[in-house]
mmCIF file of C-alpha atoms and ligand atoms in Angstrom:
data_model
loop_
_atom_site.group_PDB
_atom_site.id
_atom_site.type_symbol
_atom_site.label_atom_id
_atom_site.label_comp_id
_atom_site.label_asym_id
_atom_site.label_seq_id
_atom_site.Cartn_x
_atom_site.Cartn_y
_atom_site.Cartn_z
ATOM 1 C CA UNK A 1 23.408 109.446 -102.337
ATOM 2 C CA UNK A 2 19.718 108.438 -102.325
ATOM 3 C CA UNK A 3 19.592 108.956 -98.528
ATOM 4 C CA UNK A 4 21.139 112.424 -98.954
ATOM 5 C CA UNK A 5 18.469 113.435 -101.496
ATOM 6 C CA UNK A 6 15.666 112.127 -99.239
ATOM 7 C CA UNK A 7 16.899 114.115 -96.232
ATOM 8 C CA UNK A 8 17.429 117.279 -98.277
ATOM 9 C CA UNK A 9 14.141 117.001 -100.227
ATOM 10 C CA UNK A 10 11.778 114.888 -98.090
ATOM 11 C CA UNK A 11 8.801 115.448 -100.437
ATOM 12 C CA UNK A 12 10.644 113.645 -103.234
ATOM 13 C CA UNK A 13 9.037 110.464 -101.912
ATOM 14 C CA UNK A 14 5.794 111.684 -103.554
ATOM 15 C CA UNK A 15 7.387 111.954 -107.011
ATOM 16 C CA UNK A 16 8.150 109.366 -109.696
ATOM 17 C CA UNK A 17 11.905 109.784 -109.690
ATOM 18 C CA UNK A 18 12.377 107.995 -113.009
ATOM 19 C CA UNK A 19 10.353 110.825 -114.636
ATOM 20 C CA UNK A 20 12.631 113.572 -113.260
ATOM 21 C CA UNK A 21 13.778 116.181 -114.126
ATOM 22 C CA UNK A 22 10.348 117.410 -115.177
ATOM 23 C CA UNK A 23 9.627 118.469 -118.732
ATOM 24 C CA UNK A 24 8.172 121.749 -117.416
ATOM 25 C CA UNK A 25 10.036 124.873 -118.569
ATOM 26 C CA UNK A 26 12.238 126.573 -115.950
ATOM 27 C CA UNK A 27 10.063 128.951 -113.921
ATOM 28 C CA UNK A 28 6.754 127.295 -114.887
ATOM 29 C CA UNK A 29 4.111 127.548 -112.151
ATOM 30 C CA UNK A 30 3.387 123.837 -112.542
ATOM 31 C CA UNK A 31 6.317 123.068 -110.214
ATOM 32 C CA UNK A 32 4.775 125.208 -107.464
ATOM 33 C CA UNK A 33 1.427 123.434 -107.852
ATOM 34 C CA UNK A 34 3.107 120.015 -107.626
ATOM 35 C CA UNK A 35 5.004 121.185 -104.544
ATOM 36 C CA UNK A 36 1.815 122.537 -102.904
ATOM 37 C CA UNK A 37 -0.101 119.313 -103.587
ATOM 38 C CA UNK A 38 2.721 117.141 -102.188
ATOM 39 C CA UNK A 39 2.887 119.404 -99.107
ATOM 40 C CA UNK A 40 -0.888 119.131 -98.557
ATOM 41 C CA UNK A 41 -0.803 115.315 -98.815
ATOM 42 C CA UNK A 42 2.199 115.198 -96.481
ATOM 43 C CA UNK A 43 0.694 117.558 -93.888
ATOM 44 C CA UNK A 44 -2.570 115.597 -93.831
ATOM 45 C CA UNK A 45 -0.556 112.355 -93.588
ATOM 46 C CA UNK A 46 -2.614 110.783 -96.381
ATOM 47 C CA UNK A 47 -1.150 107.549 -97.690
ATOM 48 C CA UNK A 48 -0.643 108.109 -101.459
ATOM 49 C CA UNK A 49 -2.021 104.573 -101.923
ATOM 50 C CA UNK A 50 -5.396 106.025 -100.887
ATOM 51 C CA UNK A 51 -5.278 108.641 -103.669
ATOM 52 C CA UNK A 52 -6.008 108.350 -107.385
ATOM 53 C CA UNK A 53 -4.724 111.311 -109.400
ATOM 54 C CA UNK A 54 -6.228 112.029 -112.816
ATOM 55 C CA UNK A 55 -4.996 114.447 -115.478
ATOM 56 C CA UNK A 56 -6.045 115.247 -119.037
ATOM 57 C CA UNK A 57 -3.645 116.552 -121.689
ATOM 58 C CA UNK A 58 -1.461 119.670 -121.415
ATOM 59 C CA UNK A 59 1.629 120.799 -119.491
ATOM 60 C CA UNK A 60 -0.418 121.079 -116.264
ATOM 61 C CA UNK A 61 -1.769 117.550 -116.703
ATOM 62 C CA UNK A 62 1.800 116.245 -116.306
ATOM 63 C CA UNK A 63 1.613 117.154 -112.609
ATOM 64 C CA UNK A 64 -0.846 114.267 -112.184
ATOM 65 C CA UNK A 65 0.941 111.930 -114.543
ATOM 66 C CA UNK A 66 3.778 111.068 -114.689
ATOM 67 C CA UNK A 67 5.108 113.155 -111.789
ATOM 68 C CA UNK A 68 2.924 112.302 -108.774
ATOM 69 C CA UNK A 69 3.678 108.863 -107.338
ATOM 70 C CA UNK A 70 0.242 107.342 -106.744
ATOM 71 C CA UNK A 71 -2.255 105.484 -108.901
ATOM 72 C CA UNK A 72 -2.557 107.915 -111.795
ATOM 73 C CA UNK A 73 -4.679 108.102 -114.915
ATOM 74 C CA UNK A 74 -3.428 110.017 -117.951
ATOM 75 C CA UNK A 75 -6.660 110.541 -119.876
ATOM 76 C CA UNK A 76 -7.794 112.046 -123.166
ATOM 77 C CA UNK A 77 -7.959 115.828 -123.581
ATOM 78 C CA UNK A 78 -10.895 117.368 -121.689
ATOM 79 C CA UNK A 79 -12.095 114.141 -120.140
ATOM 80 C CA UNK A 80 -10.249 114.016 -116.794
ATOM 81 C CA UNK A 81 -13.362 114.837 -114.723
ATOM 82 C CA UNK A 82 -15.459 112.198 -116.520
ATOM 83 C CA UNK A 83 -12.780 109.548 -115.820
ATOM 84 C CA UNK A 84 -12.440 110.743 -112.212
ATOM 85 C CA UNK A 85 -16.205 110.480 -111.685
ATOM 86 C CA UNK A 86 -16.092 106.862 -112.845
ATOM 87 C CA UNK A 87 -13.180 106.133 -110.505
ATOM 88 C CA UNK A 88 -15.025 107.712 -107.555
ATOM 89 C CA UNK A 89 -18.205 105.715 -108.245
ATOM 90 C CA UNK A 90 -16.193 102.476 -108.452
ATOM 91 C CA UNK A 91 -13.824 103.234 -105.563
ATOM 92 C CA UNK A 92 -15.744 105.544 -103.200
ATOM 93 C CA UNK A 93 -13.192 105.200 -100.390
ATOM 94 C CA UNK A 94 -10.356 106.684 -102.474
ATOM 95 C CA UNK A 95 -9.540 110.372 -102.579
ATOM 96 C CA UNK A 96 -9.884 111.149 -106.274
ATOM 97 C CA UNK A 97 -7.954 114.225 -107.386
ATOM 98 C CA UNK A 98 -7.905 115.854 -110.808
ATOM 99 C CA UNK A 99 -4.961 118.096 -111.677
ATOM 100 C CA UNK A 100 -5.039 119.695 -115.120
ATOM 101 C CA UNK A 101 -5.059 122.950 -117.054
ATOM 102 C CA UNK A 102 -7.673 125.601 -117.777
ATOM 103 C CA UNK A 103 -7.808 124.573 -121.449
ATOM 104 C CA UNK A 104 -8.270 120.931 -120.554
ATOM 105 C CA UNK A 105 -10.808 121.383 -117.754
ATOM 106 C CA UNK A 106 -12.681 124.575 -118.636
ATOM 107 C CA UNK A 107 -12.513 124.683 -122.444
ATOM 108 C CA UNK A 108 -12.878 121.247 -124.103
ATOM 109 C CA UNK A 109 -13.796 119.800 -120.680
ATOM 110 C CA UNK A 110 -16.018 122.686 -119.583
ATOM 111 C CA UNK A 111 -19.281 120.746 -119.630
ATOM 112 C CA UNK A 112 -17.834 117.986 -117.437
ATOM 113 C CA UNK A 113 -16.592 120.606 -114.978
ATOM 114 C CA UNK A 114 -19.969 122.341 -114.643
ATOM 115 C CA UNK A 115 -22.009 119.166 -114.370
ATOM 116 C CA UNK A 116 -19.682 117.416 -111.912
ATOM 117 C CA UNK A 117 -19.987 120.552 -109.754
ATOM 118 C CA UNK A 118 -23.792 120.516 -110.146
ATOM 119 C CA UNK A 119 -23.936 116.843 -109.127
ATOM 120 C CA UNK A 120 -21.473 117.620 -106.329
ATOM 121 C CA UNK A 121 -19.360 114.530 -107.072
ATOM 122 C CA UNK A 122 -16.773 114.066 -104.313
ATOM 123 C CA UNK A 123 -13.714 114.704 -106.473
ATOM 124 C CA UNK A 124 -11.047 117.321 -105.871
ATOM 125 C CA UNK A 125 -10.031 119.446 -108.834
ATOM 126 C CA UNK A 126 -6.833 121.479 -108.862
ATOM 127 C CA UNK A 127 -7.197 123.603 -111.980
ATOM 128 C CA UNK A 128 -4.012 125.284 -113.174
ATOM 129 C CA UNK A 129 -5.075 128.491 -114.913
ATOM 130 C CA UNK A 130 -2.184 129.936 -116.926
ATOM 131 C CA UNK A 131 -4.502 131.839 -119.324
ATOM 132 C CA UNK A 132 -3.291 129.962 -122.402
ATOM 133 C CA UNK A 133 -2.777 126.618 -124.144
ATOM 134 C CA UNK A 134 0.826 126.190 -123.074
ATOM 135 C CA UNK A 135 1.637 122.755 -124.462
ATOM 136 C CA UNK A 136 0.423 123.342 -128.003
ATOM 137 C CA UNK A 137 2.224 126.636 -128.605
ATOM 138 C CA UNK A 138 0.272 129.393 -126.877
ATOM 139 C CA UNK A 139 -3.184 129.582 -128.449
ATOM 140 C CA UNK A 140 -5.976 131.681 -126.922
ATOM 141 C CA UNK A 141 -7.990 130.014 -124.127
ATOM 142 C CA UNK A 142 -11.375 130.973 -122.652
ATOM 143 C CA UNK A 143 -9.387 132.296 -119.682
ATOM 144 C CA UNK A 144 -7.079 134.563 -121.718
ATOM 145 C CA UNK A 145 -7.512 138.105 -120.358
ATOM 146 C CA UNK A 146 -9.236 140.644 -122.587
ATOM 147 C CA UNK A 147 -6.558 142.473 -124.561
ATOM 148 C CA UNK A 148 -3.800 139.859 -124.078
ATOM 149 C CA UNK A 149 -1.691 138.524 -126.943
ATOM 150 C CA UNK A 150 -1.463 134.856 -127.920
ATOM 151 C CA UNK A 151 -0.452 133.037 -131.121
ATOM 152 C CA UNK A 152 -4.076 133.042 -132.294
ATOM 153 C CA UNK A 153 -4.798 136.592 -131.085
ATOM 154 C CA UNK A 154 -1.560 138.233 -132.266
ATOM 155 C CA UNK A 155 -3.021 141.745 -132.200
ATOM 156 C CA UNK A 156 -5.050 141.366 -128.958
ATOM 157 C CA UNK A 157 -7.775 139.147 -127.511
ATOM 158 C CA UNK A 158 -11.198 140.710 -128.002
ATOM 159 C CA UNK A 159 -13.141 138.059 -126.030
ATOM 160 C CA UNK A 160 -14.239 138.371 -122.400
ATOM 161 C CA UNK A 161 -12.616 135.705 -120.238
ATOM 162 C CA UNK A 162 -14.369 132.971 -118.269
ATOM 163 C CA UNK A 163 -14.430 133.313 -114.485
ATOM 164 C CA UNK A 164 -13.925 129.643 -113.594
ATOM 165 C CA UNK A 165 -14.305 129.822 -109.804
ATOM 166 C CA UNK A 166 -17.531 131.830 -109.972
ATOM 167 C CA UNK A 167 -18.950 129.476 -112.617
ATOM 168 C CA UNK A 168 -18.182 126.365 -110.558
ATOM 169 C CA UNK A 169 -19.523 127.961 -107.366
ATOM 170 C CA UNK A 170 -22.758 128.905 -109.168
ATOM 171 C CA UNK A 171 -23.019 125.361 -110.566
ATOM 172 C CA UNK A 172 -23.220 123.911 -107.042
ATOM 173 C CA UNK A 173 -19.790 122.781 -105.788
ATOM 174 C CA UNK A 174 -19.238 122.266 -102.060
ATOM 175 C CA UNK A 175 -15.882 124.025 -101.998
ATOM 176 C CA UNK A 176 -14.292 126.609 -104.303
ATOM 177 C CA UNK A 177 -11.113 128.608 -103.706
ATOM 178 C CA UNK A 178 -8.750 130.542 -105.931
ATOM 179 C CA UNK A 179 -5.110 131.428 -105.248
ATOM 180 C CA UNK A 180 -2.069 132.246 -107.327
ATOM 181 C CA UNK A 181 1.352 130.596 -107.342
ATOM 182 C CA UNK A 182 2.513 133.619 -105.306
ATOM 183 C CA UNK A 183 0.205 132.534 -102.420
ATOM 184 C CA UNK A 184 1.756 129.163 -101.670
ATOM 185 C CA UNK A 185 0.783 128.788 -97.992
ATOM 186 C CA UNK A 186 -2.846 129.728 -98.651
ATOM 187 C CA UNK A 187 -2.838 127.365 -101.627
ATOM 188 C CA UNK A 188 -1.628 124.451 -99.481
ATOM 189 C CA UNK A 189 -4.313 125.186 -96.863
ATOM 190 C CA UNK A 190 -7.035 125.231 -99.548
ATOM 191 C CA UNK A 191 -5.819 121.957 -101.079
ATOM 192 C CA UNK A 192 -5.914 120.446 -97.574
ATOM 193 C CA UNK A 193 -9.508 121.646 -97.116
ATOM 194 C CA UNK A 194 -10.484 120.341 -100.548
ATOM 195 C CA UNK A 195 -9.007 116.943 -99.683
ATOM 196 C CA UNK A 196 -10.950 116.851 -96.406
ATOM 197 C CA UNK A 197 -14.366 118.244 -97.386
ATOM 198 C CA UNK A 198 -17.010 115.898 -98.814
ATOM 199 C CA UNK A 199 -18.267 117.069 -102.196
ATOM 200 C CA UNK A 200 -16.975 118.643 -105.386
ATOM 201 C CA UNK A 201 -14.007 120.838 -104.547
ATOM 202 C CA UNK A 202 -12.231 123.189 -106.902
ATOM 203 C CA UNK A 203 -8.953 124.917 -106.172
ATOM 204 C CA UNK A 204 -8.157 127.236 -109.064
ATOM 205 C CA UNK A 205 -4.507 128.247 -109.205
ATOM 206 C CA UNK A 206 -3.529 131.264 -111.281
ATOM 207 C CA UNK A 207 -0.140 130.123 -112.543
ATOM 208 C CA UNK A 208 2.659 131.547 -114.655
ATOM 209 C CA UNK A 209 3.497 130.294 -118.128
ATOM 210 C CA UNK A 210 6.427 132.587 -118.863
ATOM 211 C CA UNK A 211 7.196 130.840 -122.147
ATOM 212 C CA UNK A 212 3.868 131.040 -123.980
ATOM 213 C CA UNK A 213 1.914 133.753 -122.107
ATOM 214 C CA UNK A 214 4.545 135.888 -120.380
ATOM 215 C CA UNK A 215 6.840 136.181 -123.400
ATOM 216 C CA UNK A 216 4.003 137.607 -125.539
ATOM 217 C CA UNK A 217 2.757 139.946 -122.813
ATOM 218 C CA UNK A 218 5.905 141.772 -121.629
ATOM 219 C CA UNK A 219 6.537 139.328 -118.738
ATOM 220 C CA UNK A 220 9.056 136.834 -120.001
ATOM 221 C CA UNK A 221 10.669 136.392 -116.562
ATOM 222 C CA UNK A 222 8.690 134.159 -114.168
ATOM 223 C CA UNK A 223 9.277 136.651 -111.316
ATOM 224 C CA UNK A 224 7.597 139.417 -113.336
ATOM 225 C CA UNK A 225 4.497 137.251 -113.603
ATOM 226 C CA UNK A 226 4.515 136.578 -109.851
ATOM 227 C CA UNK A 227 4.805 140.332 -109.174
ATOM 228 C CA UNK A 228 1.851 140.859 -111.552
ATOM 229 C CA UNK A 229 -0.208 138.334 -109.553
ATOM 230 C CA UNK A 230 0.705 139.908 -106.195
ATOM 231 C CA UNK A 231 0.108 143.473 -107.338
ATOM 232 C CA UNK A 232 -3.346 142.700 -108.726
ATOM 233 C CA UNK A 233 -4.729 140.196 -106.217
ATOM 234 C CA UNK A 234 -7.814 141.268 -104.254
ATOM 235 C CA UNK A 235 -9.278 139.183 -101.389
ATOM 236 C CA UNK A 236 -12.788 137.932 -102.090
ATOM 237 C CA UNK A 237 -14.139 139.786 -99.006
ATOM 238 C CA UNK A 238 -12.842 143.119 -100.333
ATOM 239 C CA UNK A 239 -13.970 142.384 -103.899
ATOM 240 C CA UNK A 240 -17.601 142.141 -102.696
ATOM 241 C CA UNK A 241 -17.607 145.922 -102.186
ATOM 242 C CA UNK A 242 -15.839 146.791 -105.444
ATOM 243 C CA UNK A 243 -17.429 147.669 -108.771
ATOM 244 C CA UNK A 244 -16.984 145.657 -111.964
ATOM 245 C CA UNK A 245 -14.861 148.504 -113.288
ATOM 246 C CA UNK A 246 -12.588 148.443 -110.205
ATOM 247 C CA UNK A 247 -12.230 144.654 -110.513
ATOM 248 C CA UNK A 248 -11.219 144.725 -114.167
ATOM 249 C CA UNK A 249 -7.768 143.078 -114.574
ATOM 250 C CA UNK A 250 -7.760 141.983 -110.900
ATOM 251 C CA UNK A 251 -7.411 138.452 -109.517
ATOM 252 C CA UNK A 252 -10.032 137.817 -106.851
ATOM 253 C CA UNK A 253 -8.490 135.321 -104.421
ATOM 254 C CA UNK A 254 -9.705 133.370 -101.405
ATOM 255 C CA UNK A 255 -12.580 131.020 -100.627
ATOM 256 C CA UNK A 256 -15.702 131.472 -102.741
ATOM 257 C CA UNK A 257 -17.858 128.759 -101.135
ATOM 258 C CA UNK A 258 -17.496 126.165 -98.398
ATOM 259 C CA UNK A 259 -20.840 124.449 -97.787
ATOM 260 C CA UNK A 260 -22.530 121.104 -97.240
ATOM 261 C CA UNK A 261 -24.735 119.780 -100.023
ATOM 262 C CA UNK A 262 -25.973 116.300 -101.010
ATOM 263 C CA UNK A 263 -23.070 114.418 -102.611
ATOM 264 C CA UNK A 264 -23.564 112.351 -105.772
ATOM 265 C CA UNK A 265 -21.848 109.036 -104.919
ATOM 266 C CA UNK A 266 -23.438 108.889 -101.442
ATOM 267 C CA UNK A 267 -26.893 109.578 -102.930
ATOM 268 C CA UNK A 268 -26.292 107.018 -105.686
ATOM 269 C CA UNK A 269 -25.391 104.276 -103.210
ATOM 270 C CA UNK A 270 -28.363 105.197 -100.987
ATOM 271 C CA UNK A 271 -30.669 104.862 -103.987
ATOM 272 C CA UNK A 272 -29.164 101.492 -104.998
ATOM 273 C CA UNK A 273 -29.759 100.238 -101.429
ATOM 274 C CA UNK A 274 -33.366 101.479 -101.439
ATOM 275 C CA UNK A 275 -34.148 99.893 -104.814
ATOM 276 C CA UNK A 276 -32.540 96.572 -103.830
ATOM 277 C CA UNK A 277 -34.512 96.600 -100.583
ATOM 278 C CA UNK A 278 -37.733 97.374 -102.451
ATOM 279 C CA UNK A 279 -37.317 94.461 -104.866
ATOM 280 C CA UNK A 280 -35.996 92.075 -102.205
ATOM 281 C CA UNK A 281 -32.591 91.884 -103.917
ATOM 282 C CA UNK A 282 -30.438 92.651 -100.841
ATOM 283 C CA UNK A 283 -27.469 90.282 -100.522
ATOM 284 C CA UNK A 284 -27.898 88.825 -104.031
HETATM 285 C C1 LIG B 301 -9.184 116.188 -128.778
HETATM 286 C C2 LIG B 301 -7.919 117.005 -128.705
HETATM 287 N N1 LIG B 301 -7.941 118.277 -129.156
HETATM 288 C C3 LIG B 301 -6.829 119.031 -129.084
HETATM 289 C C4 LIG B 301 -5.671 118.511 -128.570
HETATM 290 C C5 LIG B 301 -4.433 119.370 -128.520
HETATM 291 N N2 LIG B 301 -4.143 119.875 -127.181
HETATM 292 C C6 LIG B 301 -3.271 119.245 -126.362
HETATM 293 S S1 LIG B 301 -3.031 120.052 -124.907
HETATM 294 C C7 LIG B 301 -4.116 121.284 -125.391
HETATM 295 C C8 LIG B 301 -4.376 122.490 -124.538
HETATM 296 C C9 LIG B 301 -3.775 122.439 -123.191
HETATM 297 O O1 LIG B 301 -4.058 123.613 -122.524
HETATM 298 P P1 LIG B 301 -4.185 123.690 -120.975
HETATM 299 O O2 LIG B 301 -5.122 122.651 -120.468
HETATM 300 O O3 LIG B 301 -4.488 125.092 -120.614
HETATM 301 O O4 LIG B 301 -2.765 123.213 -120.459
HETATM 302 P P2 LIG B 301 -1.340 123.907 -120.390
HETATM 303 O O5 LIG B 301 -0.522 123.206 -121.437
HETATM 304 O O6 LIG B 301 -1.515 125.361 -120.646
HETATM 305 O O7 LIG B 301 -0.887 123.613 -119.004
HETATM 306 C C10 LIG B 301 -4.636 121.035 -126.665
HETATM 307 C C11 LIG B 301 -5.600 121.925 -127.369
HETATM 308 C C12 LIG B 301 -5.683 117.178 -128.087
HETATM 309 N N3 LIG B 301 -4.608 116.619 -127.530
HETATM 310 N N4 LIG B 301 -6.818 116.441 -128.171
HETATM 311 S S1 LIG B 302 4.854 126.044 -121.975
HETATM 312 FE FE1 LIG B 302 4.161 127.255 -120.231
HETATM 313 S S2 LIG B 302 2.781 125.889 -119.070
HETATM 314 FE FE2 LIG B 302 4.010 124.616 -120.478
HETATM 315 S S3 LIG B 302 5.762 123.952 -119.253
HETATM 316 FE FE3 LIG B 302 6.385 125.787 -120.367
HETATM 317 S S4 LIG B 302 5.987 127.478 -118.944
HETATM 318 FE FE4 LIG B 302 4.844 125.697 -118.195
#
C-alpha cells in the first residue's frame, strides 16, 4: 500500500504523512503552494535535511509546519522572519525558507519583512497572499483590495491595499517575484531561483481563500477565484507602460528584481573575522 502511494504521488516523501490529510479547506490555494515548493525542492535535488522551514501563525503557516518534512519551526504570529534570520546566522550553510501568510508576514510582521529585505539576509520567503486573515474568520488585511468585503469591512473596504512585492523590492531584496496559484509552472521556476540566489528572496503568491474571501466576494468556488486571477493578471513588462488607472484591480505578475547586493550573513562573518584578526583573537 505504502509503495503504491509513493509511486502514484512521488512528492509525498516531502510531507509529514502523520499530519495528513491537511486541515486546509478543500480548494484552498495553500495546497498548490505546498505542491509548488515540494516540486522546486525535488527538481533542484536539494536534500530536505539541508533546509529549515519556518512559518508563523495562520492557515498558510501550516504549509511550513506541520506539513513539510524537514526541520521546521512553528513560531509566534508575525515573527517568522526574525526567527529565520537567527537560524541563518547560526546555520549559514542551511537553506532557510519562510512560508507564511500576508497577515503574518506583511501586517504584524511587516517591519521584519522590510528590514530583512533591507539587510538582504539570505532567507527565502514564500508569502501566501490571500487578501484576508483566513484562520481567524476573515478579517480585513493590509492586502485586502479596495472595495472588498470582509468580516470587519462588511459594507466594503475603504483602505488602499499594500503592494508587498514593490515594497520589498524597494527595501533592497536581491530577488522578488509575484505569481498566482493559476501560474504553477512559473511559480515553481521562481521558487527554484529564490532557493538558488544568494540574498533575500521573496516569492509572493496570490492565492485563493474561497471560504473567507471568495464567499464574501461572489467567488465561493475556488475555480472562480482562479479565473479571476487569470483574467486580471498583467506581466510586469507590460505593466511598466500602463497607467495607475489601467492597473487598478490588476495583478502584476513576474520578476520584479533579480540582482546581486551585499548579503547580511556574509558581511557579518567577514566583519567578525576582521575584528578577531585586529585584536589577535583568531583561533581562540
Ligand atoms: C499576537 C497575535 N495576534 C493575533 C493572533 C491571531 N491570529 C492568528 S492567525 C492571524 C492572521 C493570519 O492571517 P494570514 O497570515 O493572512 O494567514 P491565513 O490564515 O490567511 O493564511 C491572526 C490575526 C495571534 N495568533 N497572535
Ligand atoms: S480559511 Fe481560507 S486560507 Fe484558511 S484553509 Fe480555508 S480556504 Fe485556506
